[in-house]
Amino acid sequence: MIENELNEMEFLRIKKNILKIRKRIEEIGEELKIDCSKIKLMAVVKNVKLEMIEYAIDSGVKLIGENRAQELNERFEFYKQKKVEVHFIGHLQTNKVKSVVEKVNMIESVDSVKLASLISEQAIKLNKSMPILIEINVANEKNKFGFSFDDVFENLIQISKMSGVKINGLMTVLPKNKVQQYFQKIQNLYIDISNKKIDNVEMRFLSMGMSSDFEEAVKYGSNIVRIGRSIFESLN
Ligand SMILES: *Cc1c(COP(=O)(O)O)cnc(C)c1O
């Protein structure tokens, strides 16, 4: 429920931002003759007020990205009520695994074998199998989490044997100065893994691209774009 004019303006701004992003994705699809109709637009909601999140959902967003277990806890009931899909995308501390596994549809930020095994254990207790993405640190940046290209395969095989998780693809946060080669490199890795037909690995999602680089990411096969600022900040 929108209660006053100021909120109405905020709502329209968010709605406009979302339409603009969707239109851009559509245009890229037409330009490159690729099917972009199944690309998921995720609203990333770290530090965003609940009201604003509601406006995004009321503007058609069906997928929410949460970075923090604490914020996820606070909003869990709201998401359930709104019937949106929720993915966890932040670095997940081992002591938070329990509370997160039961609240999300997917954990995109699996950055260690240890974390995967804890998720698996917890999911088994809940009688489910948790869809996960394997996070890749494409440029081996020290301040980022994720597997490197060099060791991703052996770790992925190990994780694929855990019965409480299902590997559904890859996720990455690209470096700020995104050299073109990284987009290509991760797309190649995604295709390589698909072609290997590993048991319990089904490459369905490549989660790549944020406000600053989603257009480029889509050109390289991304089918989940994770957008925060371009939806929620006023960009005049
Ligand atoms: C914050 C964040 C995003 C969104 O970034 P914006 O630049 O605000 O679009 C996407 N993915 C992850 C993992 C994030 O932490």
Tab-separated table of C-alpha atoms and ligand atoms in Angstrom:
chain	number	residue	atom	x	y	z
A	1	MET	CA	0.000	0.000	0.000
A	2	ILE	CA	1.396	3.327	-1.049
A	3	GLU	CA	0.549	5.933	1.540
A	4	ASN	CA	1.670	9.285	0.226
A	5	GLU	CA	3.004	11.194	-2.733
A	6	LEU	CA	6.636	10.812	-1.824
A	7	ASN	CA	6.262	7.050	-1.694
A	8	GLU	CA	4.341	7.083	-4.924
A	9	MET	CA	7.306	8.839	-6.547
A	10	GLU	CA	9.720	6.272	-5.141
A	11	PHE	CA	7.533	3.475	-6.438
A	12	LEU	CA	7.382	4.958	-9.930
A	13	ARG	CA	11.144	5.496	-9.945
A	14	ILE	CA	11.840	1.878	-9.027
A	15	LYS	CA	9.316	0.651	-11.550
A	16	LYS	CA	10.889	2.782	-14.270
A	17	ASN	CA	14.366	1.520	-13.399
A	18	ILE	CA	13.231	-2.082	-13.641
A	19	LEU	CA	11.502	-1.534	-16.982
A	20	LYS	CA	14.633	0.155	-18.306
A	21	ILE	CA	16.841	-2.783	-17.327
A	22	ARG	CA	14.437	-5.302	-18.847
A	23	LYS	CA	14.262	-3.262	-22.048
A	24	ARG	CA	18.071	-3.138	-22.274
A	25	ILE	CA	18.264	-6.913	-21.921
A	26	GLU	CA	15.625	-7.327	-24.589
A	27	GLU	CA	17.496	-5.005	-26.949
A	28	ILE	CA	20.731	-6.938	-26.497
A	29	GLY	CA	18.850	-10.114	-27.314
A	30	GLU	CA	17.592	-8.585	-30.539
A	31	GLU	CA	21.006	-7.160	-31.436
A	32	LEU	CA	22.821	-10.426	-30.922
A	33	LYS	CA	19.967	-12.692	-31.907
A	34	ILE	CA	20.140	-14.576	-28.630
A	35	ASP	CA	17.144	-15.609	-26.556
A	36	CYS	CA	17.098	-13.319	-23.535
A	37	SER	CA	13.517	-14.041	-22.561
A	38	LYS	CA	14.508	-16.454	-19.821
A	39	ILE	CA	17.067	-14.232	-18.138
A	40	LYS	CA	16.202	-13.742	-14.492
A	41	LEU	CA	16.405	-10.232	-13.109
A	42	MET	CA	17.392	-10.408	-9.457
A	43	ALA	CA	16.866	-7.439	-7.144
A	44	VAL	CA	19.821	-7.276	-4.733
A	45	VAL	CA	18.555	-5.818	-1.487
A	46	LYS	CA	21.478	-5.277	0.876
A	47	ASN	CA	20.778	-2.182	2.982
A	48	VAL	CA	17.501	-1.567	1.158
A	49	LYS	CA	14.381	-0.668	3.138
A	50	LEU	CA	11.534	-3.143	3.153
A	51	GLU	CA	9.187	-0.620	1.559
A	52	MET	CA	11.485	-0.268	-1.440
A	53	ILE	CA	11.796	-4.023	-1.773
A	54	GLU	CA	8.027	-4.215	-1.813
A	55	TYR	CA	7.890	-1.644	-4.615
A	56	ALA	CA	10.326	-3.722	-6.645
A	57	ILE	CA	8.240	-6.846	-6.123
A	58	ASP	CA	5.054	-4.958	-6.998
A	59	SER	CA	6.830	-3.844	-10.192
A	60	GLY	CA	7.276	-7.430	-11.243
A	61	VAL	CA	10.534	-8.610	-9.641
A	62	LYS	CA	10.228	-12.291	-8.765
A	63	LEU	CA	13.749	-13.009	-7.532
A	64	ILE	CA	15.486	-11.450	-4.525
A	65	GLY	CA	19.199	-11.642	-3.707
A	66	GLU	CA	20.197	-11.492	-0.037
A	67	ASN	CA	23.810	-10.996	1.119
A	68	ARG	CA	23.331	-11.242	4.850
A	69	ALA	CA	21.804	-13.900	7.042
A	70	GLN	CA	20.583	-11.263	9.485
A	71	GLU	CA	18.608	-9.309	6.878
A	72	LEU	CA	17.284	-12.543	5.424
A	73	ASN	CA	15.968	-13.557	8.846
A	74	GLU	CA	14.184	-10.271	9.292
A	75	ARG	CA	12.468	-10.431	5.915
A	76	PHE	CA	11.819	-14.133	5.567
A	77	GLU	CA	8.127	-13.981	6.485
A	78	PHE	CA	7.589	-11.059	4.138
A	79	TYR	CA	9.128	-12.988	1.228
A	80	LYS	CA	6.958	-15.970	1.972
A	81	GLN	CA	3.896	-13.805	1.941
A	82	LYS	CA	4.952	-12.199	-1.342
A	83	LYS	CA	5.775	-15.602	-2.855
A	84	VAL	CA	9.098	-14.505	-4.317
A	85	GLU	CA	12.111	-16.682	-4.921
A	86	VAL	CA	15.128	-15.864	-2.706
A	87	HIS	CA	18.774	-16.627	-3.436
A	88	PHE	CA	21.612	-16.161	-0.989
A	89	ILE	CA	24.513	-14.374	-2.730
A	90	GLY	CA	26.861	-13.181	0.027
A	91	HIS	CA	29.775	-14.905	1.711
A	92	LEU	CA	28.122	-17.420	3.999
A	93	GLN	CA	29.777	-17.959	7.363
A	94	THR	CA	29.683	-21.528	8.549
A	95	ASN	CA	27.770	-20.666	11.724
A	96	LYS	CA	24.966	-19.124	9.631
A	97	VAL	CA	24.424	-22.126	7.356
A	98	LYS	CA	21.683	-23.597	9.463
A	99	SER	CA	19.503	-20.508	9.468
A	100	VAL	CA	19.987	-19.813	5.756
A	101	VAL	CA	19.398	-23.268	4.264
A	102	GLU	CA	15.803	-23.424	5.425
A	103	LYS	CA	14.963	-19.963	4.098
A	104	VAL	CA	16.224	-19.772	0.520
A	105	ASN	CA	15.616	-21.416	-2.835
A	106	MET	CA	19.266	-21.373	-3.823
A	107	ILE	CA	22.702	-20.568	-2.409
A	108	GLU	CA	24.734	-18.966	-5.190
A	109	SER	CA	27.865	-18.172	-3.229
A	110	VAL	CA	29.377	-21.583	-2.489
A	111	ASP	CA	33.062	-20.774	-2.216
A	112	SER	CA	34.570	-23.781	-0.437
A	113	VAL	CA	34.164	-27.542	-0.161
A	114	LYS	CA	33.694	-27.137	3.585
A	115	LEU	CA	30.789	-24.760	3.106
A	116	ALA	CA	29.186	-27.096	0.573
A	117	SER	CA	29.424	-30.015	2.979
A	118	LEU	CA	27.801	-28.039	5.792
A	119	ILE	CA	24.980	-26.963	3.477
A	120	SER	CA	24.553	-30.552	2.383
A	121	GLU	CA	24.415	-31.826	5.970
A	122	GLN	CA	21.818	-29.254	6.904
A	123	ALA	CA	19.706	-29.881	3.810
A	124	ILE	CA	19.683	-33.616	4.495
A	125	LYS	CA	18.365	-32.926	7.985
A	126	LEU	CA	15.528	-30.967	6.384
A	127	ASN	CA	14.919	-33.751	3.926
A	128	LYS	CA	15.793	-31.659	0.927
A	129	SER	CA	18.493	-31.093	-1.609
A	130	MET	CA	19.757	-27.539	-1.845
A	131	PRO	CA	20.346	-26.045	-5.304
A	132	ILE	CA	23.726	-24.282	-5.304
A	133	LEU	CA	25.992	-22.364	-7.656
A	134	ILE	CA	29.762	-22.596	-7.507
A	135	GLU	CA	31.354	-19.179	-7.029
A	136	ILE	CA	34.324	-18.417	-9.233
A	137	ASN	CA	36.975	-15.814	-8.444
A	138	VAL	CA	37.894	-15.165	-12.070
A	139	ALA	CA	40.907	-12.936	-11.493
A	140	ASN	CA	42.099	-14.541	-8.253
A	141	GLU	CA	41.461	-11.314	-6.408
A	142	LYS	CA	42.546	-11.396	-2.773
A	143	ASN	CA	39.500	-9.522	-1.498
A	144	LYS	CA	37.047	-11.882	-3.184
A	145	PHE	CA	35.774	-15.340	-2.408
A	146	GLY	CA	35.419	-18.226	-4.796
A	147	PHE	CA	37.301	-21.003	-6.537
A	148	SER	CA	40.024	-20.262	-9.024
A	149	PHE	CA	39.932	-21.647	-12.552
A	150	ASP	CA	42.811	-23.935	-11.630
A	151	ASP	CA	41.143	-25.826	-8.822
A	152	VAL	CA	37.462	-25.526	-9.644
A	153	PHE	CA	37.165	-28.910	-11.378
A	154	GLU	CA	38.492	-31.151	-8.645
A	155	ASN	CA	36.476	-29.282	-6.024
A	156	LEU	CA	33.341	-29.381	-8.111
A	157	ILE	CA	33.653	-33.146	-8.460
A	158	GLN	CA	33.985	-33.479	-4.702
A	159	ILE	CA	30.932	-31.292	-4.082
A	160	SER	CA	28.904	-33.147	-6.714
A	161	LYS	CA	29.131	-36.271	-4.537
A	162	MET	CA	27.305	-34.646	-1.620
A	163	SER	CA	23.716	-35.815	-1.579
A	164	GLY	CA	22.249	-32.726	0.103
A	165	VAL	CA	23.251	-30.300	-2.657
A	166	LYS	CA	22.628	-30.036	-6.398
A	167	ILE	CA	25.108	-28.061	-8.467
A	168	ASN	CA	23.078	-25.879	-10.823
A	169	GLY	CA	25.700	-23.593	-12.304
A	170	LEU	CA	28.276	-20.897	-11.671
A	171	MET	CA	28.244	-17.469	-10.070
A	172	THR	CA	30.846	-14.738	-10.217
A	173	VAL	CA	31.532	-11.160	-9.222
A	174	LEU	CA	33.742	-9.776	-11.967
A	175	PRO	CA	36.693	-7.474	-11.323
A	176	LYS	CA	36.073	-3.730	-11.537
A	177	ASN	CA	38.242	-3.320	-14.585
A	178	LYS	CA	36.548	-6.162	-16.361
A	179	VAL	CA	38.847	-7.226	-19.011
A	180	GLN	CA	36.836	-8.785	-21.814
A	181	GLN	CA	38.698	-12.034	-21.463
A	182	TYR	CA	37.119	-12.794	-18.063
A	183	PHE	CA	33.602	-12.865	-19.475
A	184	GLN	CA	34.740	-15.215	-22.199
A	185	LYS	CA	36.754	-17.355	-19.809
A	186	ILE	CA	33.870	-17.987	-17.468
A	187	GLN	CA	31.458	-18.665	-20.302
A	188	ASN	CA	33.916	-21.237	-21.626
A	189	LEU	CA	34.234	-22.841	-18.202
A	190	TYR	CA	30.447	-23.024	-17.929
A	191	ILE	CA	30.209	-24.760	-21.302
A	192	ASP	CA	33.141	-27.091	-20.498
A	193	ILE	CA	31.513	-28.266	-17.287
A	194	SER	CA	28.170	-28.788	-19.066
A	195	ASN	CA	29.832	-30.897	-21.720
A	196	LYS	CA	31.526	-33.133	-19.158
A	197	LYS	CA	28.127	-34.430	-18.016
A	198	ILE	CA	29.168	-34.945	-14.404
A	199	ASP	CA	26.681	-36.805	-12.183
A	200	ASN	CA	24.570	-34.500	-10.005
A	201	VAL	CA	25.789	-31.449	-11.943
A	202	GLU	CA	23.254	-29.684	-14.102
A	203	MET	CA	24.483	-26.393	-15.515
A	204	ARG	CA	21.321	-24.326	-15.693
A	205	PHE	CA	22.445	-20.942	-14.434
A	206	LEU	CA	25.311	-18.578	-15.057
A	207	SER	CA	24.861	-15.798	-12.502
A	208	MET	CA	26.973	-12.884	-13.648
A	209	GLY	CA	26.555	-9.150	-14.116
A	210	MET	CA	25.593	-6.318	-11.779
A	211	SER	CA	24.519	-2.697	-12.353
A	212	SER	CA	27.762	-1.718	-14.006
A	213	ASP	CA	28.304	-4.732	-16.235
A	214	PHE	CA	25.075	-6.677	-16.761
A	215	GLU	CA	24.854	-5.722	-20.425
A	216	GLU	CA	28.254	-7.213	-21.164
A	217	ALA	CA	27.475	-10.250	-18.996
A	218	VAL	CA	24.306	-11.009	-20.926
A	219	LYS	CA	26.315	-11.046	-24.148
A	220	TYR	CA	28.403	-13.819	-22.619
A	221	GLY	CA	25.566	-16.078	-21.626
A	222	SER	CA	24.579	-14.834	-18.192
A	223	ASN	CA	21.025	-15.834	-17.309
A	224	ILE	CA	20.830	-14.363	-13.813
A	225	VAL	CA	21.713	-10.688	-13.521
A	226	ARG	CA	22.038	-9.376	-9.976
A	227	ILE	CA	21.090	-5.706	-9.809
A	228	GLY	CA	21.119	-3.444	-6.740
A	229	ARG	CA	22.001	0.182	-7.373
A	230	SER	CA	20.354	0.542	-10.775
A	231	ILE	CA	17.048	-0.519	-9.281
A	232	PHE	CA	17.078	1.196	-5.908
A	233	GLU	CA	19.304	4.268	-6.162
A	234	SER	CA	18.050	7.371	-7.856
A	235	LEU	CA	20.112	7.777	-10.959
A	236	ASN	CA	19.534	11.207	-12.382
B	1	LIG	C1	25.742	-5.860	-4.124
B	1	LIG	C2	25.847	-7.032	-4.990
B	1	LIG	C3	25.296	-7.044	-6.280
B	1	LIG	C4	24.614	-5.832	-6.899
B	1	LIG	O1	25.533	-4.829	-7.186
B	1	LIG	P1	25.048	-3.409	-7.773
B	1	LIG	O2	26.306	-2.795	-8.242
B	1	LIG	O3	24.409	-2.680	-6.663
B	1	LIG	O4	24.105	-3.705	-8.889
B	1	LIG	C5	25.385	-8.218	-7.008
B	1	LIG	N1	25.990	-9.325	-6.518
B	1	LIG	C6	26.540	-9.349	-5.294
B	1	LIG	C7	27.199	-10.597	-4.817
B	1	LIG	C8	26.483	-8.210	-4.488
B	1	LIG	O5	27.032	-8.246	-3.268
